[in-house]
Amino acid sequence: MSTSYSLQSQSVIIGLRKHYNEQTGIMNCSSSLQRKEQKKENFCGHTWILANNIARFLTFGQDALADTFYSVGFVMSLCQLLSILELFHIADGIEKARLLPRFVQVMEKNLLLILVIMLEEIQSKPVVYVQFFLWNILDLLRYPHELLCVMQTPTITMMWTRYTLWIPLYILSAINEGVTIYQALPYTEPVASHSSSPVSTHTLLPSVLMSCLPILVLGLFVQK
């Protein structure tokens, strides 16, 4: 009697373990598909932005620099909002990466984009074109490698290309972000001087971005 009860208990435990493994496998597969779709969407978005910028520059020359934000700003905003999902993937353990460097990079990009959206005077500056160009190149180096990792088919060539070219491009991007903020400061100060609030958003946002730049550079050395 006890032997039969023990065998039944073991069979129940084995069945529960099998069911748990199946559910875990389904969840892992679903998470992998979500990551893959998110990275594919971002990759397609950045590819379209880069192709659009290059085509307009080859067609209109320097005149194309003035309307960069009006042409691709909406799609760039969508891509940057989608990149916030990566933070949740890392926090949930779906993606293996360091949370703090990625958080600084993602939020600094979004804050800088908000600054450009708020200030129409800065939208026609050439630094916006350069910044969007560098952001797209950086993400187009990163997303193909991460997609191959998700599909478990990474290549040494892609990994080498990403981590080698990424370093100088990242430094140039950080420098250009500083130039963008510096050029935006004259347009924020008059607004702040006429503001009734002791701390204006237009003044606070560039200050926050300037304080993030050293951390952004530090992220270069701790990025996975």
CSV table of C-alpha atoms in Angstrom, one decimal:
chain,number,residue,atom,x,y,z
A,1,MET,CA,0.0,0.0,0.0
A,2,SER,CA,2.8,2.4,1.0
A,3,THR,CA,4.8,1.4,-2.1
A,4,SER,CA,1.8,2.2,-4.4
A,5,TYR,CA,1.3,5.5,-2.7
A,6,SER,CA,5.0,6.4,-3.0
A,7,LEU,CA,4.9,5.5,-6.7
A,8,GLN,CA,1.9,7.7,-7.3
A,9,SER,CA,3.5,10.6,-5.4
A,10,GLN,CA,6.6,10.3,-7.5
A,11,SER,CA,4.6,10.2,-10.8
A,12,VAL,CA,2.7,13.3,-9.6
A,13,ILE,CA,6.0,15.1,-8.8
A,14,ILE,CA,7.4,14.1,-12.2
A,15,GLY,CA,4.3,15.4,-14.0
A,16,LEU,CA,4.5,18.7,-12.1
A,17,ARG,CA,8.1,19.1,-13.0
A,18,LYS,CA,7.5,18.3,-16.6
A,19,HIS,CA,4.6,20.8,-16.7
A,20,TYR,CA,6.8,23.5,-15.0
A,21,ASN,CA,9.6,22.9,-17.5
A,22,GLU,CA,7.1,23.2,-20.4
A,23,GLN,CA,5.7,26.4,-19.0
A,24,THR,CA,9.1,27.8,-18.4
A,25,GLY,CA,10.2,26.9,-21.9
A,26,ILE,CA,7.1,28.6,-23.3
A,27,MET,CA,7.8,31.8,-21.3
A,28,ASN,CA,11.4,31.8,-22.3
A,29,CYS,CA,10.4,31.4,-26.0
A,30,SER,CA,7.8,34.2,-25.6
A,31,SER,CA,10.3,36.5,-24.0
A,32,SER,CA,12.9,35.7,-26.8
A,33,LEU,CA,10.3,36.5,-29.4
A,34,GLN,CA,9.4,39.8,-27.7
A,35,ARG,CA,13.1,40.8,-27.6
A,36,LYS,CA,13.5,39.8,-31.3
A,37,GLU,CA,10.5,41.7,-32.4
A,38,GLN,CA,11.5,44.8,-30.4
A,39,LYS,CA,15.1,44.8,-31.8
A,40,LYS,CA,13.8,44.2,-35.4
A,41,GLU,CA,11.4,47.1,-35.1
A,42,ASN,CA,14.2,49.4,-33.8
A,43,PHE,CA,16.6,48.1,-36.5
A,44,CYS,CA,14.1,48.8,-39.3
A,45,GLY,CA,13.3,52.3,-37.8
A,46,HIS,CA,16.9,53.3,-37.6
A,47,THR,CA,17.6,51.9,-41.1
A,48,TRP,CA,14.8,54.0,-42.5
A,49,ILE,CA,16.0,57.2,-40.7
A,50,LEU,CA,19.6,56.7,-41.8
A,51,ALA,CA,18.6,56.0,-45.4
A,52,ASN,CA,16.3,59.0,-45.4
A,53,ASN,CA,19.0,61.3,-44.1
A,54,ILE,CA,21.6,60.2,-46.6
A,55,ALA,CA,19.1,60.4,-49.5
A,56,ARG,CA,18.0,63.9,-48.6
A,57,PHE,CA,21.6,65.1,-48.1
A,58,LEU,CA,22.7,63.7,-51.5
A,59,THR,CA,19.6,65.3,-53.1
A,60,PHE,CA,19.5,68.7,-51.5
A,61,GLY,CA,22.9,69.1,-50.0
A,62,GLN,CA,23.3,71.3,-47.0
A,63,ASP,CA,19.7,72.5,-47.3
A,64,ALA,CA,18.7,69.0,-46.0
A,65,LEU,CA,20.3,69.7,-42.6
A,66,ALA,CA,17.7,72.3,-41.7
A,67,ASP,CA,14.7,70.0,-41.9
A,68,THR,CA,16.2,66.9,-40.4
A,69,PHE,CA,13.9,66.9,-37.4
A,70,TYR,CA,10.8,67.6,-39.4
A,71,SER,CA,11.5,64.7,-41.7
A,72,VAL,CA,12.6,62.0,-39.3
A,73,GLY,CA,11.9,63.4,-35.8
A,74,PHE,CA,8.7,61.4,-35.3
A,75,VAL,CA,10.2,58.1,-36.2
A,76,MET,CA,13.3,58.8,-34.1
A,77,SER,CA,11.1,59.6,-31.1
A,78,LEU,CA,9.3,56.2,-31.6
A,79,CYS,CA,12.6,54.4,-31.8
A,80,GLN,CA,13.9,56.0,-28.6
A,81,LEU,CA,10.6,55.2,-26.8
A,82,LEU,CA,10.9,51.6,-27.9
A,83,SER,CA,14.5,51.5,-26.5
A,84,ILE,CA,13.0,52.0,-23.0
A,85,LEU,CA,11.7,48.4,-23.3
A,86,GLU,CA,15.3,47.2,-23.1
A,87,LEU,CA,15.5,48.4,-19.6
A,88,PHE,CA,12.6,46.2,-18.6
A,89,HIS,CA,14.2,43.3,-20.4
A,90,ILE,CA,17.4,43.7,-18.5
A,91,ALA,CA,15.6,44.3,-15.1
A,92,ASP,CA,13.6,41.1,-15.6
A,93,GLY,CA,16.6,39.1,-16.5
A,94,ILE,CA,15.4,38.4,-20.1
A,95,GLU,CA,18.5,40.2,-21.5
A,96,LYS,CA,22.0,39.8,-20.2
A,97,ALA,CA,23.4,43.3,-19.8
A,98,ARG,CA,24.3,45.8,-17.2
A,99,LEU,CA,21.3,47.9,-16.2
A,100,LEU,CA,23.0,51.1,-15.1
A,101,PRO,CA,25.0,51.9,-18.2
A,102,ARG,CA,22.1,51.1,-20.5
A,103,PHE,CA,19.8,53.2,-18.3
A,104,VAL,CA,22.1,56.2,-18.5
A,105,GLN,CA,22.4,55.9,-22.2
A,106,VAL,CA,18.7,55.4,-22.9
A,107,MET,CA,17.4,58.1,-20.6
A,108,GLU,CA,20.1,60.6,-21.7
A,109,LYS,CA,19.1,60.2,-25.3
A,110,ASN,CA,15.4,60.6,-24.5
A,111,LEU,CA,16.1,63.7,-22.4
A,112,LEU,CA,18.1,65.2,-25.2
A,113,LEU,CA,15.4,64.4,-27.7
A,114,ILE,CA,12.9,66.1,-25.4
A,115,LEU,CA,15.1,69.2,-25.3
A,116,VAL,CA,15.2,69.3,-29.1
A,117,ILE,CA,11.4,68.9,-29.3
A,118,MET,CA,10.8,71.7,-26.8
A,119,LEU,CA,13.1,74.2,-28.6
A,120,GLU,CA,12.1,74.8,-32.2
A,121,GLU,CA,15.2,77.1,-32.6
A,122,ILE,CA,17.5,74.1,-32.2
A,123,GLN,CA,15.6,71.8,-34.5
A,124,SER,CA,17.1,73.3,-37.7
A,125,LYS,CA,20.7,73.2,-36.4
A,126,PRO,CA,23.3,70.9,-38.2
A,127,VAL,CA,24.1,69.3,-34.9
A,128,VAL,CA,20.7,67.6,-34.9
A,129,TYR,CA,21.5,66.0,-38.2
A,130,VAL,CA,24.9,64.9,-36.9
A,131,GLN,CA,23.4,63.6,-33.7
A,132,PHE,CA,20.7,61.6,-35.5
A,133,PHE,CA,23.3,60.2,-37.9
A,134,LEU,CA,25.6,59.0,-35.1
A,135,TRP,CA,22.7,57.6,-33.0
A,136,ASN,CA,21.6,55.6,-36.1
A,137,ILE,CA,25.1,54.3,-36.9
A,138,LEU,CA,25.5,53.2,-33.2
A,139,ASP,CA,22.2,51.4,-33.1
A,140,LEU,CA,22.7,49.7,-36.5
A,141,LEU,CA,26.0,48.4,-35.2
A,142,ARG,CA,24.3,47.1,-32.0
A,143,TYR,CA,21.0,45.6,-33.1
A,144,PRO,CA,22.2,43.1,-35.7
A,145,HIS,CA,24.7,41.7,-33.2
A,146,GLU,CA,22.0,41.4,-30.5
A,147,LEU,CA,19.5,39.9,-33.0
A,148,LEU,CA,22.1,37.2,-33.8
A,149,CYS,CA,22.6,36.6,-30.1
A,150,VAL,CA,18.9,36.2,-29.6
A,151,MET,CA,18.7,33.7,-32.4
A,152,GLN,CA,21.8,32.0,-30.9
A,153,THR,CA,23.9,32.5,-34.1
A,154,PRO,CA,26.4,35.2,-33.1
A,155,THR,CA,29.4,35.8,-35.3
A,156,ILE,CA,32.9,36.9,-34.4
A,157,THR,CA,33.0,39.4,-37.3
A,158,MET,CA,29.8,41.1,-36.2
A,159,MET,CA,30.9,41.2,-32.5
A,160,TRP,CA,34.3,42.6,-33.5
A,161,THR,CA,32.7,45.3,-35.8
A,162,ARG,CA,30.3,46.4,-33.1
A,163,TYR,CA,32.8,46.7,-30.2
A,164,THR,CA,35.6,48.2,-32.4
A,165,LEU,CA,33.7,50.9,-34.3
A,166,TRP,CA,31.4,51.6,-31.4
A,167,ILE,CA,34.1,53.2,-29.3
A,168,PRO,CA,35.1,56.2,-31.5
A,169,LEU,CA,31.4,56.7,-32.6
A,170,TYR,CA,30.3,56.7,-29.0
A,171,ILE,CA,32.9,59.4,-28.1
A,172,LEU,CA,31.9,61.5,-31.1
A,173,SER,CA,28.2,61.1,-30.1
A,174,ALA,CA,28.9,62.3,-26.5
A,175,ILE,CA,30.9,65.3,-27.8
A,176,ASN,CA,28.1,66.2,-30.2
A,177,GLU,CA,25.5,65.9,-27.4
A,178,GLY,CA,27.5,68.4,-25.4
A,179,VAL,CA,27.7,70.8,-28.4
A,180,THR,CA,23.9,70.4,-28.9
A,181,ILE,CA,23.2,71.3,-25.2
A,182,TYR,CA,25.7,74.2,-25.4
A,183,GLN,CA,23.9,75.6,-28.5
A,184,ALA,CA,20.5,75.2,-26.8
A,185,LEU,CA,21.4,77.1,-23.7
A,186,PRO,CA,21.0,80.6,-25.2
A,187,TYR,CA,17.5,79.8,-26.2
A,188,THR,CA,16.6,78.5,-22.7
A,189,GLU,CA,17.9,81.4,-20.7
A,190,PRO,CA,15.6,84.1,-22.0
A,191,VAL,CA,12.6,81.8,-21.3
A,192,ALA,CA,13.8,81.2,-17.8
A,193,SER,CA,14.3,84.9,-17.1
A,194,HIS,CA,10.6,85.6,-17.9
A,195,SER,CA,9.4,82.6,-16.0
A,196,SER,CA,7.4,83.1,-12.8
A,197,SER,CA,8.6,79.8,-11.4
A,198,PRO,CA,11.9,79.9,-9.5
A,199,VAL,CA,13.1,76.7,-11.3
A,200,SER,CA,12.1,76.5,-14.9
A,201,THR,CA,11.9,73.3,-16.8
A,202,HIS,CA,13.8,74.9,-19.7
A,203,THR,CA,16.7,75.6,-17.3
A,204,LEU,CA,16.5,72.4,-15.4
A,205,LEU,CA,16.6,70.1,-18.4
A,206,PRO,CA,19.9,71.3,-19.9
A,207,SER,CA,21.5,71.3,-16.5
A,208,VAL,CA,20.5,67.6,-16.0
A,209,LEU,CA,21.8,66.7,-19.4
A,210,MET,CA,25.1,68.5,-18.8
A,211,SER,CA,25.5,66.6,-15.5
A,212,CYS,CA,24.7,63.3,-17.3
A,213,LEU,CA,27.5,63.8,-19.9
A,214,PRO,CA,30.4,62.7,-17.6
A,215,ILE,CA,28.3,59.6,-16.6
A,216,LEU,CA,27.7,59.0,-20.3
A,217,VAL,CA,31.4,59.0,-21.0
A,218,LEU,CA,32.0,56.7,-18.0
A,219,GLY,CA,29.5,54.3,-19.5
A,220,LEU,CA,31.9,53.7,-22.3
A,221,PHE,CA,34.2,51.9,-20.0
A,222,VAL,CA,31.7,49.8,-18.2
A,223,GLN,CA,29.4,48.9,-21.1
A,224,LYS,CA,29.2,45.1,-21.6
